[in-house]
mmCIF file of C-alpha atoms in Angstrom:
data_model
loop_
_atom_site.group_PDB
_atom_site.id
_atom_site.type_symbol
_atom_site.label_atom_id
_atom_site.label_comp_id
_atom_site.label_asym_id
_atom_site.label_seq_id
_atom_site.Cartn_x
_atom_site.Cartn_y
_atom_site.Cartn_z
ATOM 1 C CA LYS A 568 54.665 -41.651 -8.562
ATOM 2 C CA PRO A 569 56.814 -43.778 -10.915
ATOM 3 C CA ALA A 570 55.032 -46.225 -13.210
ATOM 4 C CA ALA A 571 55.458 -49.947 -12.560
ATOM 5 C CA GLY A 572 57.927 -50.199 -15.439
ATOM 6 C CA PHE A 573 60.174 -47.592 -13.789
ATOM 7 C CA PRO A 574 60.115 -48.460 -10.066
ATOM 8 C CA ASN A 575 63.236 -46.359 -9.463
ATOM 9 C CA GLY A 576 62.060 -43.430 -11.558
ATOM 10 C CA ILE A 577 63.621 -42.516 -14.879
ATOM 11 C CA GLY A 578 66.581 -40.420 -13.759
ATOM 12 C CA HIS A 579 68.945 -43.358 -14.296
ATOM 13 C CA VAL A 580 67.683 -43.706 -17.884
ATOM 14 C CA PHE A 581 68.776 -40.137 -18.627
ATOM 15 C CA GLU A 582 72.107 -40.822 -16.936
ATOM 16 C CA ALA A 583 72.677 -43.875 -19.136
ATOM 17 C CA ALA A 584 71.814 -41.843 -22.241
ATOM 18 C CA ARG A 585 74.188 -39.072 -21.192
ATOM 19 C CA ASN A 586 77.012 -41.579 -20.701
ATOM 20 C CA LYS A 587 76.450 -42.766 -24.281
ATOM 21 C CA GLY A 588 76.593 -39.208 -25.589
ATOM 22 C CA LEU A 589 72.913 -39.219 -26.579
ATOM 23 C CA GLU A 590 70.452 -36.344 -26.588
ATOM 24 C CA ARG A 591 68.126 -36.707 -23.597
ATOM 25 C CA GLY A 592 64.524 -35.842 -24.412
ATOM 26 C CA ILE A 593 61.138 -36.221 -22.779
ATOM 27 C CA TRP A 594 57.517 -35.890 -23.890
ATOM 28 C CA CYS A 595 54.961 -34.051 -21.779
ATOM 29 C CA ALA A 596 51.527 -32.457 -22.109
ATOM 30 C CA PRO A 597 51.945 -29.512 -19.731
ATOM 31 C CA PHE A 598 48.642 -27.690 -20.277
ATOM 32 C CA ILE A 599 46.163 -30.575 -19.816
ATOM 33 C CA ALA A 600 45.129 -32.972 -17.048
ATOM 34 C CA LEU A 601 42.977 -36.085 -16.963
ATOM 35 C CA GLU A 602 39.570 -35.747 -15.327
ATOM 36 C CA HIS A 603 40.530 -38.124 -12.494
ATOM 37 C CA SER A 604 44.162 -37.025 -12.106
ATOM 38 C CA ASN A 605 45.681 -35.797 -8.857
ATOM 39 C CA ILE A 606 46.097 -32.328 -10.321
ATOM 40 C CA VAL A 607 42.364 -31.993 -10.908
ATOM 41 C CA LYS A 608 41.520 -33.528 -7.516
ATOM 42 C CA LEU A 609 44.020 -31.512 -5.487
ATOM 43 C CA HIS A 610 44.007 -28.270 -7.452
ATOM 44 C CA PRO A 611 40.604 -27.737 -9.093
ATOM 45 C CA GLU A 612 41.424 -24.019 -9.211
ATOM 46 C CA TRP A 613 44.087 -24.782 -11.821
ATOM 47 C CA VAL A 614 41.489 -26.126 -14.253
ATOM 48 C CA LEU A 615 40.298 -23.638 -16.874
ATOM 49 C CA LYS A 616 36.556 -22.958 -16.528
ATOM 50 C CA ASP A 617 34.042 -21.652 -19.048
ATOM 51 C CA LYS A 618 31.497 -18.898 -18.326
ATOM 52 C CA SER A 619 29.189 -21.374 -16.631
ATOM 53 C CA GLY A 620 31.979 -22.576 -14.328
ATOM 54 C CA GLN A 621 32.423 -25.931 -16.061
ATOM 55 C CA PRO A 622 35.877 -27.375 -16.869
ATOM 56 C CA VAL A 623 36.984 -26.793 -20.454
ATOM 57 C CA VAL A 624 37.234 -30.213 -22.116
ATOM 58 C CA CYS A 625 40.145 -30.724 -24.519
ATOM 59 C CA GLY A 626 39.461 -34.277 -25.603
ATOM 60 C CA ASN A 627 38.596 -37.834 -24.684
ATOM 61 C CA HIS A 628 41.406 -40.390 -24.960
ATOM 62 C CA LEU A 629 40.297 -43.884 -23.957
ATOM 63 C CA LEU A 630 43.860 -45.199 -23.725
ATOM 64 C CA TRP A 631 44.652 -42.469 -21.209
ATOM 65 C CA GLY A 632 41.535 -42.932 -19.128
ATOM 66 C CA GLY A 633 38.902 -40.663 -20.646
ATOM 67 C CA LEU A 634 38.256 -36.938 -20.588
ATOM 68 C CA PHE A 635 41.059 -34.440 -20.176
ATOM 69 C CA PHE A 636 40.727 -30.766 -19.289
ATOM 70 C CA ALA A 637 42.570 -27.566 -20.134
ATOM 71 C CA LEU A 638 44.628 -26.058 -17.331
ATOM 72 C CA ASP A 639 44.681 -22.324 -16.697
ATOM 73 C CA THR A 640 47.997 -21.106 -18.095
ATOM 74 C CA GLU A 641 47.457 -17.697 -16.475
ATOM 75 C CA ASN A 642 47.249 -19.161 -12.957
ATOM 76 C CA GLU A 643 50.490 -18.213 -11.197
ATOM 77 C CA GLN A 644 50.453 -21.189 -8.817
ATOM 78 C CA PHE A 645 50.061 -23.565 -11.745
ATOM 79 C CA LYS A 646 52.923 -21.864 -13.592
ATOM 80 C CA GLN A 647 55.107 -22.237 -10.497
ATOM 81 C CA HIS A 648 54.212 -25.934 -10.423
ATOM 82 C CA LEU A 649 55.353 -26.263 -14.044
ATOM 83 C CA ARG A 650 58.608 -24.495 -13.205
ATOM 84 C CA SER A 651 59.303 -27.086 -10.510
ATOM 85 C CA VAL A 652 58.499 -29.922 -12.949
ATOM 86 C CA PHE A 653 60.899 -28.431 -15.506
ATOM 87 C CA GLU A 654 63.574 -28.074 -12.822
ATOM 88 C CA THR A 655 63.332 -31.842 -12.316
ATOM 89 C CA TYR A 656 63.440 -32.540 -16.053
ATOM 90 C CA PHE A 657 66.282 -30.191 -16.908
ATOM 91 C CA LYS A 658 68.460 -29.832 -13.806
ATOM 92 C CA THR A 659 67.910 -33.080 -11.865
ATOM 93 C CA TRP A 660 67.594 -35.470 -14.813
ATOM 94 C CA GLY A 661 69.703 -33.555 -17.321
ATOM 95 C CA CYS A 662 67.035 -33.486 -20.026
ATOM 96 C CA THR A 663 68.149 -31.417 -23.037
ATOM 97 C CA PHE A 664 65.125 -31.750 -25.347
ATOM 98 C CA LEU A 665 61.442 -31.241 -24.532
ATOM 99 C CA LYS A 666 58.500 -32.240 -26.695
ATOM 100 C CA ALA A 667 55.476 -30.380 -25.328
ATOM 101 C CA ASP A 668 52.232 -31.727 -26.766
ATOM 102 C CA PHE A 669 48.511 -30.818 -26.769
ATOM 103 C CA LEU A 670 49.427 -27.138 -26.542
ATOM 104 C CA TYR A 671 46.131 -26.157 -28.173
ATOM 105 C CA ALA A 672 44.711 -26.405 -24.634
ATOM 106 C CA SER A 673 45.924 -22.855 -24.059
ATOM 107 C CA ALA A 674 43.807 -21.666 -26.989
ATOM 108 C CA ARG A 675 40.406 -23.149 -26.182
ATOM 109 C CA ILE A 676 38.548 -20.090 -24.897
ATOM 110 C CA PRO A 677 39.216 -16.436 -24.110
ATOM 111 C CA SER A 678 39.326 -15.856 -20.368
ATOM 112 C CA GLY A 679 39.497 -12.813 -18.161
ATOM 113 C CA THR A 680 40.713 -9.787 -20.082
ATOM 114 C CA LEU A 681 42.771 -11.810 -22.554
ATOM 115 C CA PRO A 682 41.488 -12.862 -25.975
ATOM 116 C CA LEU A 683 42.082 -16.416 -27.067
ATOM 117 C CA ALA A 684 45.076 -15.697 -29.318
ATOM 118 C CA GLN A 685 46.872 -13.711 -26.613
ATOM 119 C CA ARG A 686 46.375 -16.478 -24.050
ATOM 120 C CA ALA A 687 47.880 -18.992 -26.468
ATOM 121 C CA ALA A 688 50.849 -16.762 -27.293
ATOM 122 C CA ARG A 689 51.573 -15.977 -23.633
ATOM 123 C CA ALA A 690 51.404 -19.658 -22.662
ATOM 124 C CA HIS A 691 53.768 -20.629 -25.462
ATOM 125 C CA HIS A 692 56.145 -17.820 -24.559
ATOM 126 C CA PHE A 693 56.213 -18.991 -20.935
ATOM 127 C CA LEU A 694 57.108 -22.507 -22.067
ATOM 128 C CA TYR A 695 59.826 -21.296 -24.424
ATOM 129 C CA ASP A 696 61.349 -19.004 -21.778
ATOM 130 C CA GLU A 697 61.595 -21.908 -19.338
ATOM 131 C CA CYS A 698 63.373 -24.023 -21.948
ATOM 132 C CA MET A 699 65.734 -21.227 -22.970
ATOM 133 C CA LYS A 700 66.577 -20.552 -19.325
ATOM 134 C CA HIS A 701 67.954 -24.080 -19.090
ATOM 135 C CA GLY A 702 69.431 -24.281 -22.596
ATOM 136 C CA VAL A 703 66.853 -26.873 -23.682
ATOM 137 C CA GLN A 704 65.494 -27.306 -27.208
ATOM 138 C CA LEU A 705 61.697 -27.108 -27.432
ATOM 139 C CA LEU A 706 59.576 -29.071 -29.892
ATOM 140 C CA SER A 707 56.090 -27.554 -29.905
ATOM 141 C CA CYS A 708 53.297 -29.954 -30.788
ATOM 142 C CA GLY A 709 49.557 -29.550 -31.111
ATOM 143 C CA ALA A 710 49.827 -25.768 -30.917
ATOM 144 C CA THR A 711 48.114 -23.126 -32.955
ATOM 145 C CA LEU A 712 50.991 -22.385 -35.318
ATOM 146 C CA SER A 713 50.764 -18.608 -34.945
ATOM 147 C CA SER A 714 51.465 -18.901 -31.204
ATOM 148 C CA ALA A 715 54.524 -21.052 -31.959
ATOM 149 C CA TYR A 716 56.172 -18.596 -34.396
ATOM 150 C CA GLY A 717 59.551 -17.653 -32.939
ATOM 151 C CA ARG A 718 58.697 -19.340 -29.638
ATOM 152 C CA CYS A 719 60.161 -22.824 -30.122
ATOM 153 C CA THR A 720 63.095 -24.598 -31.728
ATOM 154 C CA TYR A 721 60.901 -26.962 -33.744
ATOM 155 C CA SER A 722 57.171 -27.284 -34.312
ATOM 156 C CA ARG A 723 54.954 -30.144 -35.444
ATOM 157 C CA ILE A 724 53.258 -28.765 -38.549
ATOM 158 C CA GLY A 725 50.589 -31.409 -38.944
ATOM 159 C CA PRO A 726 48.967 -34.471 -37.401
ATOM 160 C CA ASP A 727 50.360 -37.933 -36.814
ATOM 161 C CA VAL A 728 50.556 -40.258 -39.778
ATOM 162 C CA GLY A 729 48.435 -43.392 -39.569
ATOM 163 C CA GLU A 730 48.732 -46.962 -40.753
ATOM 164 C CA SER A 731 46.096 -46.148 -43.372
ATOM 165 C CA TRP A 732 45.695 -43.275 -45.830
ATOM 166 C CA GLU A 733 42.730 -41.837 -43.913
ATOM 167 C CA ASN A 734 41.645 -42.633 -40.358
ATOM 168 C CA SER A 735 38.023 -43.799 -40.548
ATOM 169 C CA GLU A 736 37.782 -44.133 -36.767
ATOM 170 C CA MET A 737 37.986 -40.350 -36.450
ATOM 171 C CA GLY A 738 35.079 -39.733 -38.804
ATOM 172 C CA ALA A 739 34.763 -38.798 -42.451
ATOM 173 C CA THR A 740 34.992 -35.037 -41.905
ATOM 174 C CA TRP A 741 38.040 -33.553 -43.613
ATOM 175 C CA SER A 742 40.474 -31.940 -41.195
ATOM 176 C CA ARG A 743 44.105 -30.918 -41.547
ATOM 177 C CA GLU A 744 44.720 -31.746 -37.889
ATOM 178 C CA LYS A 745 43.239 -35.204 -37.193
ATOM 179 C CA VAL A 746 45.422 -38.339 -37.434
ATOM 180 C CA SER A 747 45.718 -38.852 -41.189
ATOM 181 C CA THR A 748 48.551 -39.742 -43.528
ATOM 182 C CA ARG A 749 46.915 -37.702 -46.299
ATOM 183 C CA ALA A 750 46.584 -34.647 -44.048
ATOM 184 C CA THR A 751 50.204 -35.013 -42.946
ATOM 185 C CA LEU A 752 51.362 -34.929 -46.575
ATOM 186 C CA VAL A 753 49.215 -31.895 -47.364
ATOM 187 C CA ASN A 754 50.568 -30.007 -44.352
ATOM 188 C CA THR A 755 54.159 -31.027 -45.052
ATOM 189 C CA MET A 756 53.963 -29.505 -48.527
ATOM 190 C CA THR A 757 51.853 -26.413 -47.849
ATOM 191 C CA ARG A 758 53.657 -25.464 -44.619
ATOM 192 C CA SER A 759 57.175 -26.145 -45.902
ATOM 193 C CA LEU A 760 57.838 -22.405 -46.258
ATOM 194 C CA LEU A 761 57.697 -22.029 -42.465
ATOM 195 C CA ASP A 762 60.823 -24.165 -42.052
ATOM 196 C CA GLY A 763 63.825 -22.117 -40.978
ATOM 197 C CA VAL A 764 61.731 -18.937 -40.865
ATOM 198 C CA CYS A 765 59.371 -19.427 -37.913
ATOM 199 C CA PHE A 766 60.935 -22.606 -36.494
ATOM 200 C CA GLY A 767 62.286 -25.923 -37.716
ATOM 201 C CA ASN A 768 59.472 -27.991 -39.237
ATOM 202 C CA ASP A 769 58.593 -31.363 -37.731
ATOM 203 C CA PRO A 770 56.385 -33.177 -40.281
ATOM 204 C CA ASP A 771 56.145 -36.490 -38.350
ATOM 205 C CA VAL A 772 57.391 -39.716 -39.951
ATOM 206 C CA VAL A 773 57.085 -41.681 -43.189
ATOM 207 C CA ILE A 774 55.888 -45.297 -43.087
ATOM 208 C CA LEU A 775 58.106 -47.372 -45.382
ATOM 209 C CA ARG A 776 57.430 -50.881 -44.072
ATOM 210 C CA GLU A 777 55.310 -53.373 -45.984
ATOM 211 C CA GLU A 778 53.795 -55.033 -42.911
ATOM 212 C CA GLN A 779 51.366 -53.579 -40.330
ATOM 213 C CA GLN A 780 50.053 -50.872 -42.618
ATOM 214 C CA HIS A 781 47.033 -50.591 -44.908
ATOM 215 C CA MET A 782 48.129 -48.273 -47.711
ATOM 216 C CA SER A 783 48.523 -49.071 -51.356
ATOM 217 C CA ARG A 784 51.917 -48.719 -52.985
ATOM 218 C CA ASP A 785 50.732 -45.535 -54.721
ATOM 219 C CA GLN A 786 49.706 -44.037 -51.394
#
């Protein structure tokens, strides 16, 4: 169902971009679903379960509406659903660039006969194959980097930058993956050798403005 800001859907937005000669891209999080989403309500069998039968939680995003779960990337019906979604993106709307985010959801737990790393690699390969089939560039984001090697056009190699040097709202524990300008810089430097070898590096952005940020000039 289209959001209130797009009562006629977004197909016409892609058409306008195409007429201007612009690249047409879209963001999605294909391997997760909100706890109260239609996917979880209508297809609970698509939700990845742990050994006790409980949904595998991937995070809790208050701006989205709370908990979100990992979806089972080995479920054939779910994969067919994704294929139909991509058909809409790529063939109906003419999308030529896909940013797929929160891909770590495919690497939360081992399941069935597949170890964790193999599940992640297979899920990423499925995504890349769908993009290549339609001639679409894939930006992998939030993935375990090893599963992204050779399976995307570009890959985010670190977290989002913030408006401060370190994000105190996410705790004091050091992590290379939480929202943090410092962590982004560290990853940009230490993972620079991956660029052009495994994929094109996407290091996020640099904040240059003076207003609406809380970093010193040295930072």
